[in-house]
PDB file of C-alpha atoms in Angstrom:
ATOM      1  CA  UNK A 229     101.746  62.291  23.900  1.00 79.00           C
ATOM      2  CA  UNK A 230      98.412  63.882  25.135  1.00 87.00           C
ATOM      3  CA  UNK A 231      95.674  61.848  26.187  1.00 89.00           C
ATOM      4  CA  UNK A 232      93.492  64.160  23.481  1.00 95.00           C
ATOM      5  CA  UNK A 233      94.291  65.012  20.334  1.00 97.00           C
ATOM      6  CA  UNK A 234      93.882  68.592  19.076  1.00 98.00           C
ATOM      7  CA  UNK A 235      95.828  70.051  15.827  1.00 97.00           C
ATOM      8  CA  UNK A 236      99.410  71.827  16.294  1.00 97.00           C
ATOM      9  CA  UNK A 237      98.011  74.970  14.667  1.00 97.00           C
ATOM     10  CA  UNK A 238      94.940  76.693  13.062  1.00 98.00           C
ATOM     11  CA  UNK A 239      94.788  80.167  10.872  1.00 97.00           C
ATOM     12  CA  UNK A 240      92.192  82.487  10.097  1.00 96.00           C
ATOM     13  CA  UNK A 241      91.776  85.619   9.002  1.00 97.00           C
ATOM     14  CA  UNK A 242      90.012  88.318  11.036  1.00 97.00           C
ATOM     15  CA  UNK A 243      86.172  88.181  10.732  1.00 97.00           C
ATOM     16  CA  UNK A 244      86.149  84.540   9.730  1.00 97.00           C
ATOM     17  CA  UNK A 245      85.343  81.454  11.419  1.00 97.00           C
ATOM     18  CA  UNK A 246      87.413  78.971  12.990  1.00 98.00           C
ATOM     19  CA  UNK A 247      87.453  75.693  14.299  1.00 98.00           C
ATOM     20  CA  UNK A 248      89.562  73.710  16.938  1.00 98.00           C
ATOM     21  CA  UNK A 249      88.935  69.568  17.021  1.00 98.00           C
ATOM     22  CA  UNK A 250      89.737  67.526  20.439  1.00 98.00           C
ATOM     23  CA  UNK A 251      89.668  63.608  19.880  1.00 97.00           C
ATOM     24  CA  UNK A 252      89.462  61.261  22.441  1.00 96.00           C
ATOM     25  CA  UNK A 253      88.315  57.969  23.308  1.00 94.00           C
ATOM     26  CA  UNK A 254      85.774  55.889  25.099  1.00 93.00           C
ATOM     27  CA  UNK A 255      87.298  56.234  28.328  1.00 92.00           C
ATOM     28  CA  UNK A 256      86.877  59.710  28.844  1.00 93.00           C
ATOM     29  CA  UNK A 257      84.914  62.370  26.096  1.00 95.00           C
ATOM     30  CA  UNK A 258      83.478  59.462  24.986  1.00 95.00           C
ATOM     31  CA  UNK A 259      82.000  58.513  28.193  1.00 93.00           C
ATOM     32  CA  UNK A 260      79.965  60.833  28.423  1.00 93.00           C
ATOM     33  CA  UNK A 261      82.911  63.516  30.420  1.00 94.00           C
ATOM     34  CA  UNK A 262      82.454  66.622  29.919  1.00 95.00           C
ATOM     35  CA  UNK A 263      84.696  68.838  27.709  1.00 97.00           C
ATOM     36  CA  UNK A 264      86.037  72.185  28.869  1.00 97.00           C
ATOM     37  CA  UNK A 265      88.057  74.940  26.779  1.00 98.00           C
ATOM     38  CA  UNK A 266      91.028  77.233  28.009  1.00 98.00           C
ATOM     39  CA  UNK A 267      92.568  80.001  26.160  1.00 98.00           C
ATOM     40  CA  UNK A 268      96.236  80.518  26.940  1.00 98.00           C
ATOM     41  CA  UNK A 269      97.973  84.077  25.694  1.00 96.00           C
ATOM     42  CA  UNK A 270     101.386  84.209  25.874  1.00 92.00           C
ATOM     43  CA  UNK A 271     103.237  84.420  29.142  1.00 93.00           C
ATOM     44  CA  UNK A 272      99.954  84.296  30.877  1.00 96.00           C
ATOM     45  CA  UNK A 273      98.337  81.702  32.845  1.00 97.00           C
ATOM     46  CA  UNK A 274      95.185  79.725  31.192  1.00 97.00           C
ATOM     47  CA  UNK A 275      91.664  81.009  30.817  1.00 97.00           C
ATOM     48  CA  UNK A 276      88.398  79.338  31.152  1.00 96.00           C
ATOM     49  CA  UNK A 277      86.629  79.737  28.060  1.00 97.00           C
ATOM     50  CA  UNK A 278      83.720  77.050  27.532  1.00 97.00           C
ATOM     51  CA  UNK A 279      83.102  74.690  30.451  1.00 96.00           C
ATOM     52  CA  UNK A 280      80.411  71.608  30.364  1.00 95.00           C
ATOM     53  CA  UNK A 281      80.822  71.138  26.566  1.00 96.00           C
ATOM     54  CA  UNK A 282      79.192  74.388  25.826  1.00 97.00           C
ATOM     55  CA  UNK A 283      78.789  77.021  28.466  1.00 96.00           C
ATOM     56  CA  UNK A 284      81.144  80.148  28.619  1.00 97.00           C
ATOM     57  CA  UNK A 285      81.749  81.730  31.898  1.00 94.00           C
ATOM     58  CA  UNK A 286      80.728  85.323  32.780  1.00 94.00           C
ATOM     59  CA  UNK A 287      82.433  87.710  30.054  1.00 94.00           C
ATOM     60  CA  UNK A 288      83.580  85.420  27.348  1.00 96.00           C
ATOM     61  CA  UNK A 289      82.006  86.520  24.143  1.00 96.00           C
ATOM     62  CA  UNK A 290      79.708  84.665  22.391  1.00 96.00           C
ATOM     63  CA  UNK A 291      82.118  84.420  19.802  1.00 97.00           C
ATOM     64  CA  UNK A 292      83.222  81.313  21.079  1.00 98.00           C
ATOM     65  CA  UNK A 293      80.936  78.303  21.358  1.00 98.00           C
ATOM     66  CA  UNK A 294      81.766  74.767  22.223  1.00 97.00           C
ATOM     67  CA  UNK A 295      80.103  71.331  21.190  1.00 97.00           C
ATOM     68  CA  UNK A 296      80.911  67.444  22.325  1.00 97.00           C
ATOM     69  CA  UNK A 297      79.763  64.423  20.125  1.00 95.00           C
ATOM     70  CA  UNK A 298      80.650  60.965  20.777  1.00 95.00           C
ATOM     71  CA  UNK A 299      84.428  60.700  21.477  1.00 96.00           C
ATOM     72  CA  UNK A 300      84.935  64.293  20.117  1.00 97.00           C
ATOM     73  CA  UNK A 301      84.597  67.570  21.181  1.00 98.00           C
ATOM     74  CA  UNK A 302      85.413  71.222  18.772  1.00 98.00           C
ATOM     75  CA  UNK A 303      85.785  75.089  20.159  1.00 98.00           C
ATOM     76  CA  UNK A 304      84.390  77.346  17.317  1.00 98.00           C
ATOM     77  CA  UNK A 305      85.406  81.005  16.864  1.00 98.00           C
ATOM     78  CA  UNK A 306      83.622  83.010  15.010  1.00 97.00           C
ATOM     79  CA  UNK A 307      84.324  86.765  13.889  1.00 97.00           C
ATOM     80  CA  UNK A 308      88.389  86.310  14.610  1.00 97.00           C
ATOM     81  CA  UNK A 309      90.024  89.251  15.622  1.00 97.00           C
ATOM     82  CA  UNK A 310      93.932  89.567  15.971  1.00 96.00           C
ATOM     83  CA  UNK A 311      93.956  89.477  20.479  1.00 95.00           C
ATOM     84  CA  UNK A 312      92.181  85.920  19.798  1.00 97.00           C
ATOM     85  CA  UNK A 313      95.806  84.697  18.536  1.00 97.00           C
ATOM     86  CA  UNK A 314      96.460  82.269  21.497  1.00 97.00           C
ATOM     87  CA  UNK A 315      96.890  78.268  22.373  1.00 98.00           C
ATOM     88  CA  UNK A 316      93.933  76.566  23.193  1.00 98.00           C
ATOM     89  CA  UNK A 317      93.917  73.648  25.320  1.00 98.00           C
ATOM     90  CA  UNK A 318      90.648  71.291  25.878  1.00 98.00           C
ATOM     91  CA  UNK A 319      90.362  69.338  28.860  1.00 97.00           C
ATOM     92  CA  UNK A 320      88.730  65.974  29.971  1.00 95.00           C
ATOM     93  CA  UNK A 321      87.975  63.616  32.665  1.00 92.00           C
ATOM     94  CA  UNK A 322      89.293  59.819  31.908  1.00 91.00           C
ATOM     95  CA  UNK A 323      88.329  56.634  33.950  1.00 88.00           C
ATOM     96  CA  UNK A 324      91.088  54.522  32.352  1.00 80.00           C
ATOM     97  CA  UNK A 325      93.607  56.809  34.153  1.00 64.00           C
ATOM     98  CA  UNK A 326      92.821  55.997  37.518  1.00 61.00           C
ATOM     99  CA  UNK A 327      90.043  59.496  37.425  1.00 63.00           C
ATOM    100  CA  UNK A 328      92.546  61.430  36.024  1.00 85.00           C
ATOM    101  CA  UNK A 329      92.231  64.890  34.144  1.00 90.00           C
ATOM    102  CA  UNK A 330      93.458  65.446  30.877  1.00 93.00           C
ATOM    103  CA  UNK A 331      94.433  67.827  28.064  1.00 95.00           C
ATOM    104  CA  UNK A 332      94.937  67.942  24.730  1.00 96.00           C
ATOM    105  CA  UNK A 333      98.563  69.172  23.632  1.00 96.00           C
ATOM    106  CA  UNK A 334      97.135  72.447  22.580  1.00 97.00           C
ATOM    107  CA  UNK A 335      95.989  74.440  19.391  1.00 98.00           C
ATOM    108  CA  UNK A 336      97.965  77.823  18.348  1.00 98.00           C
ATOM    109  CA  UNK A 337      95.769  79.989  16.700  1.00 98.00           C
ATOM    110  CA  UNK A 338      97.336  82.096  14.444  1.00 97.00           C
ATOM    111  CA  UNK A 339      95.072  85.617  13.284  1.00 96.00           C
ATOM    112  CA  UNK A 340      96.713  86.465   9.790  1.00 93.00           C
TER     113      UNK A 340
ATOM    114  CA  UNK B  78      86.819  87.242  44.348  1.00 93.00           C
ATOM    115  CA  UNK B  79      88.766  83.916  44.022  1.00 95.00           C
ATOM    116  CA  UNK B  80      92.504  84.720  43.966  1.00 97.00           C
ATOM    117  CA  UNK B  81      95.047  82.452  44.051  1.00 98.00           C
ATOM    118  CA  UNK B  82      98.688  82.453  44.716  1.00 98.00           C
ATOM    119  CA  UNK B  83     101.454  79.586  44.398  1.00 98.00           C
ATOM    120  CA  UNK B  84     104.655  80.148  46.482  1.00 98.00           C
ATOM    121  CA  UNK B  85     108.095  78.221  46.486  1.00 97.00           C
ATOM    122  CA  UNK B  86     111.487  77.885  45.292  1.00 97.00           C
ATOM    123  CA  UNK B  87     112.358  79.020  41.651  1.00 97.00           C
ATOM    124  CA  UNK B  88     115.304  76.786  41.936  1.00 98.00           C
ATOM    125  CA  UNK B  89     115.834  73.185  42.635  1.00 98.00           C
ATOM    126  CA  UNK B  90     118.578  70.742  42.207  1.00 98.00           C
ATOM    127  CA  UNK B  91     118.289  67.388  40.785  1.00 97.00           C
ATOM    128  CA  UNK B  92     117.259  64.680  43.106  1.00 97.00           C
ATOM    129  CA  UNK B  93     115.616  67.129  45.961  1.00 98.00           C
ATOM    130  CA  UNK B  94     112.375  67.558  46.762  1.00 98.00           C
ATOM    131  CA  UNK B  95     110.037  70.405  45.625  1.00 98.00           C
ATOM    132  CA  UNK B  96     107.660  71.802  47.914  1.00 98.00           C
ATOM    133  CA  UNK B  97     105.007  74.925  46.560  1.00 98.00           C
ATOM    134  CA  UNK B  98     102.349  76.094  48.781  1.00 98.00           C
ATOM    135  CA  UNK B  99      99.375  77.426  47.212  1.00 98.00           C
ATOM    136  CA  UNK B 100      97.718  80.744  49.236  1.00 98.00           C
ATOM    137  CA  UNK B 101      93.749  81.207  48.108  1.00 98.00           C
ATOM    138  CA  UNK B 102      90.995  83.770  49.114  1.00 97.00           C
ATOM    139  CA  UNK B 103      87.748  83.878  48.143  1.00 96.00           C
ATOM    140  CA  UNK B 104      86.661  80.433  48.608  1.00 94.00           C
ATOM    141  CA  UNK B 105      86.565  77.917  51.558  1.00 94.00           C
ATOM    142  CA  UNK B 106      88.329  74.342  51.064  1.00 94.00           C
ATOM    143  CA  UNK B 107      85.278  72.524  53.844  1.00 93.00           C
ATOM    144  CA  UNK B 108      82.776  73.709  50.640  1.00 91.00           C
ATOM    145  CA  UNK B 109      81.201  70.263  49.400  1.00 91.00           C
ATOM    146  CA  UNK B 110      82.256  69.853  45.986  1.00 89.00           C
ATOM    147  CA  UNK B 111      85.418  72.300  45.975  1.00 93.00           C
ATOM    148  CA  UNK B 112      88.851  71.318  45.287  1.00 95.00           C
ATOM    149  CA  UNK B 113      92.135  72.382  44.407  1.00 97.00           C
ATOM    150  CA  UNK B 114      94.612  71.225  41.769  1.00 97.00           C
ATOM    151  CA  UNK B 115      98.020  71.238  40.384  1.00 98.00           C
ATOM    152  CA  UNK B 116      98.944  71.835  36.665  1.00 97.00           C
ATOM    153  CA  UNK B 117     102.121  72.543  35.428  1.00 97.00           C
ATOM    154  CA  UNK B 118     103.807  73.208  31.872  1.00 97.00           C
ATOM    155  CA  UNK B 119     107.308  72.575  30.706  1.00 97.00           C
ATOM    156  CA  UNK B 120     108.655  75.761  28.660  1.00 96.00           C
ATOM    157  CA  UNK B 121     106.746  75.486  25.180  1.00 95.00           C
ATOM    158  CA  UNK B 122     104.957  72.513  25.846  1.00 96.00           C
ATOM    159  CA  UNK B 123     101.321  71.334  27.156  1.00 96.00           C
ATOM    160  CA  UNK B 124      99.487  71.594  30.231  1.00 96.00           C
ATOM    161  CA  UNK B 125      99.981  68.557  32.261  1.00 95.00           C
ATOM    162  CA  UNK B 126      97.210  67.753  35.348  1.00 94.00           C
ATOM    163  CA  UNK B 127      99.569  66.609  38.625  1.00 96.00           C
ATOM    164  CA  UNK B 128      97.092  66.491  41.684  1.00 96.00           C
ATOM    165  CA  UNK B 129      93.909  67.359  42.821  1.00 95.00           C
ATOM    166  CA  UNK B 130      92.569  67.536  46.475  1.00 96.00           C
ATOM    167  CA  UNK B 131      88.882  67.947  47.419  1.00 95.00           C
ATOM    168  CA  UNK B 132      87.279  69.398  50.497  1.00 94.00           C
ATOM    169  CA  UNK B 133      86.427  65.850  52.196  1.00 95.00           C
ATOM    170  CA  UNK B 134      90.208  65.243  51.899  1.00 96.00           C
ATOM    171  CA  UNK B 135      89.743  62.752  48.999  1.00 94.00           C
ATOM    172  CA  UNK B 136      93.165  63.106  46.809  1.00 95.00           C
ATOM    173  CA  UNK B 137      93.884  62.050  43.202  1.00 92.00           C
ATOM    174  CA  UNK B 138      97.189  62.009  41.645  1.00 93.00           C
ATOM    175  CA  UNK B 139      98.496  61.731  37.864  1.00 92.00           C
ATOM    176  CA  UNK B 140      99.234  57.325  37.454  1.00 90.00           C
ATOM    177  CA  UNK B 141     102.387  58.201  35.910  1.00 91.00           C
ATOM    178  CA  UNK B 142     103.739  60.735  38.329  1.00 94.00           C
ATOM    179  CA  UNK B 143     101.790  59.071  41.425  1.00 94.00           C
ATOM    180  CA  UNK B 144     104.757  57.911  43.266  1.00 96.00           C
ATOM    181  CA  UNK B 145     106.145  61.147  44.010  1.00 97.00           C
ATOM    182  CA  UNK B 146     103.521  63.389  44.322  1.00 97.00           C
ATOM    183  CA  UNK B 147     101.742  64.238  47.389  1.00 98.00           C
ATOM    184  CA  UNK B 148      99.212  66.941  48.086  1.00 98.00           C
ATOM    185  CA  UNK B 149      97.572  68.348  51.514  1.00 98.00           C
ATOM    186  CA  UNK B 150      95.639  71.374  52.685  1.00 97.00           C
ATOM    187  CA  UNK B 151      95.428  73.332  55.442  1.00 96.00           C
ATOM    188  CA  UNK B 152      91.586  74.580  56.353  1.00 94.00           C
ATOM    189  CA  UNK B 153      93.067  76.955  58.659  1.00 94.00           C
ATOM    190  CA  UNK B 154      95.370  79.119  56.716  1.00 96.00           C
ATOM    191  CA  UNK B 155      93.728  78.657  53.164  1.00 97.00           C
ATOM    192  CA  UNK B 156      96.486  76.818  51.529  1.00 98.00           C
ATOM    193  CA  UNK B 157      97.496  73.648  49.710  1.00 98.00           C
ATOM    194  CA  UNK B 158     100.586  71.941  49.650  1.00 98.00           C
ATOM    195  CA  UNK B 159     102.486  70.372  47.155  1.00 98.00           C
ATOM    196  CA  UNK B 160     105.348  68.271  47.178  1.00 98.00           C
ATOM    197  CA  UNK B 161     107.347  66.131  44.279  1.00 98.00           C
ATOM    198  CA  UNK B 162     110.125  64.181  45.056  1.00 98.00           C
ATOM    199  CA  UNK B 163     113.173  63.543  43.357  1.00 97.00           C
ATOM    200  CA  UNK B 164     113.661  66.009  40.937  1.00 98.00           C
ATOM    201  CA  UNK B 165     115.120  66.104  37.483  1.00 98.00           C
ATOM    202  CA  UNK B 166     115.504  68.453  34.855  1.00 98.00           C
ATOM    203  CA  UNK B 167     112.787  67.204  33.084  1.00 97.00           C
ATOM    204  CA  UNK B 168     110.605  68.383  35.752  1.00 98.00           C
ATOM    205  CA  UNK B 169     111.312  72.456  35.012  1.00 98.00           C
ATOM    206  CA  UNK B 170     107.908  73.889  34.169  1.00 98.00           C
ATOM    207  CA  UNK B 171     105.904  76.648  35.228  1.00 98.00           C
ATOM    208  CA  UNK B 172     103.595  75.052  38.156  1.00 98.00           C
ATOM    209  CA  UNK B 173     100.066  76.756  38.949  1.00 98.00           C
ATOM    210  CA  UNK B 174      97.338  75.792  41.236  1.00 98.00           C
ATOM    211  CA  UNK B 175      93.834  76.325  40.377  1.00 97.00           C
ATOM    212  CA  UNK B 176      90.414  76.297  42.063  1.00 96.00           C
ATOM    213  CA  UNK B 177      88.463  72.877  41.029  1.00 91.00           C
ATOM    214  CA  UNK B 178      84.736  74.049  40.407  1.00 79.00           C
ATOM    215  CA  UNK B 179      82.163  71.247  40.964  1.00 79.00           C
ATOM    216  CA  UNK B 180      82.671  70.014  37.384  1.00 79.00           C
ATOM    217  CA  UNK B 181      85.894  68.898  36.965  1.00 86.00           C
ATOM    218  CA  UNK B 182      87.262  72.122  35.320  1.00 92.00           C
ATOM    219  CA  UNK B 183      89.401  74.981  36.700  1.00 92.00           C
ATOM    220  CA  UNK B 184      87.455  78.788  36.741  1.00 91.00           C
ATOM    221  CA  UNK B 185      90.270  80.487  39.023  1.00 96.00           C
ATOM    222  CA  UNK B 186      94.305  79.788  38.197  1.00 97.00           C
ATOM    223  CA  UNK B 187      97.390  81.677  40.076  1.00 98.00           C
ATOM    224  CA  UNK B 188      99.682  83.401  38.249  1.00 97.00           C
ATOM    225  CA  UNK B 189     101.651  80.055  37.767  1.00 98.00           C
ATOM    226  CA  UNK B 190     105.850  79.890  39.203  1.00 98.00           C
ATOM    227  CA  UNK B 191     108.191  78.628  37.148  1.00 98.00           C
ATOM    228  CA  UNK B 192     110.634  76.088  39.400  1.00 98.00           C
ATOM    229  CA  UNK B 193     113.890  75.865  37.187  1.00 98.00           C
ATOM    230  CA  UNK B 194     115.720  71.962  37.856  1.00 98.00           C
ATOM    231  CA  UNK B 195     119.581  72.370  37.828  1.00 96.00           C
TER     232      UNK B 195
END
């Protein structure tokens, strides 16, 4: 059981918007930690994709945006296209845990 | 260019210890504010943090995995090392080491190895 919470799976179809949730609690997003998104394609090792709630490294597209409010933080997609089909993970910082990082258990997103 | 590279056996029995050694370029480990860590994923399943080291030395380790964890780095050669004791099936996953930017989020991940337990 992750430490926070995203959904098992999101759809879309290309061109439309998206959304991926990330609950957590007042020991870590909710504390004022920062939330941070990967993007995971199969058989490949994770990407960075928003870091500090809302910033996207060098050559992500702004397509993808991030946001963090109180204990929850979302990854929005917009104009889907099919190579965006991928898990995303979002990661935390939590002070209950002894300053431990965590994830959330991941979000496939399926392009139909 | 930050590269890095995670080395080690594919193939451990139950009880042994695991040791991977992470190889990086690009960076410098006596940086204030860098770091390495250790993430690894069962087959089909989440990413789960392990260990982090930082370039004072300071360490942190997952609570529920602390006991048999233990991570150290060598200036010299550019790598980290990473141990886990007592090994059980449960602990097959694909392990990867990552670069810690000053932030508390990885930028740069190796290619990830997957150590089978059997």
């Amino acid at each position: 059981q992750s430490v926070l919470t995203q959904p098992p799976s999101v759809s879309g179809a290309p061109g439309q918007r998206v959304t991926i949730s990330c609950a957590g609690s007042s020991s870590n997003l909710g504390a004022g930690y920062d939330a941070h998104w990967y993007q995971q394609l199969p058989g490949r090792a994770p990407k960075l994709l928003i870091y500090g709630n809302n910033n996207r490294p060098s050559g992500v597209p702004d397509r993808f945006s991030g946001s963090r409010s109180g204990t929850s933080a979302s990854l929005a997609i917009t104009g889907l296209q099919a190579d965006d089909e991928a898990v995303y993970y979002c990661q935390s910082y939590d002070i209950n845990l002894v300053d431990s990082w965590v994830f959330g258990g991941g979000t496939k997103l399926t392009v139909l | 260019q930050i590269t890095l590279k995670e080395s080690g056996p594919t193939l451990v029995k139950p009880t042994q210890t695991l040791t991977l050694t992470c190889t990086f370029s690009g960076f410098s480990l006596t940086t204030s504010g860098v770091g390495v860590v250790w993430i690894r994923q069962p087959p089909g399943k989440a990413l789960e943090w392990l260990a982090l080291i930082y370039w004072n030395d300071d360490k942190l380790y997952s609570p529920t995995l602390k006991s048999r964890l233990t991570i150290a780095k060598d200036t010299s050669k550019n790598q980290v090392v990473f141990t886990m004791t007592n090994m059980d099936p449960v602990d097959t996953a694909t392990y990867y080491c990552a670069h810690r930017a000053d932030g508390s989020y990885s930028n740069y991940w190796g290619q990830g190895t997957l150590v089978t337990v059997s």
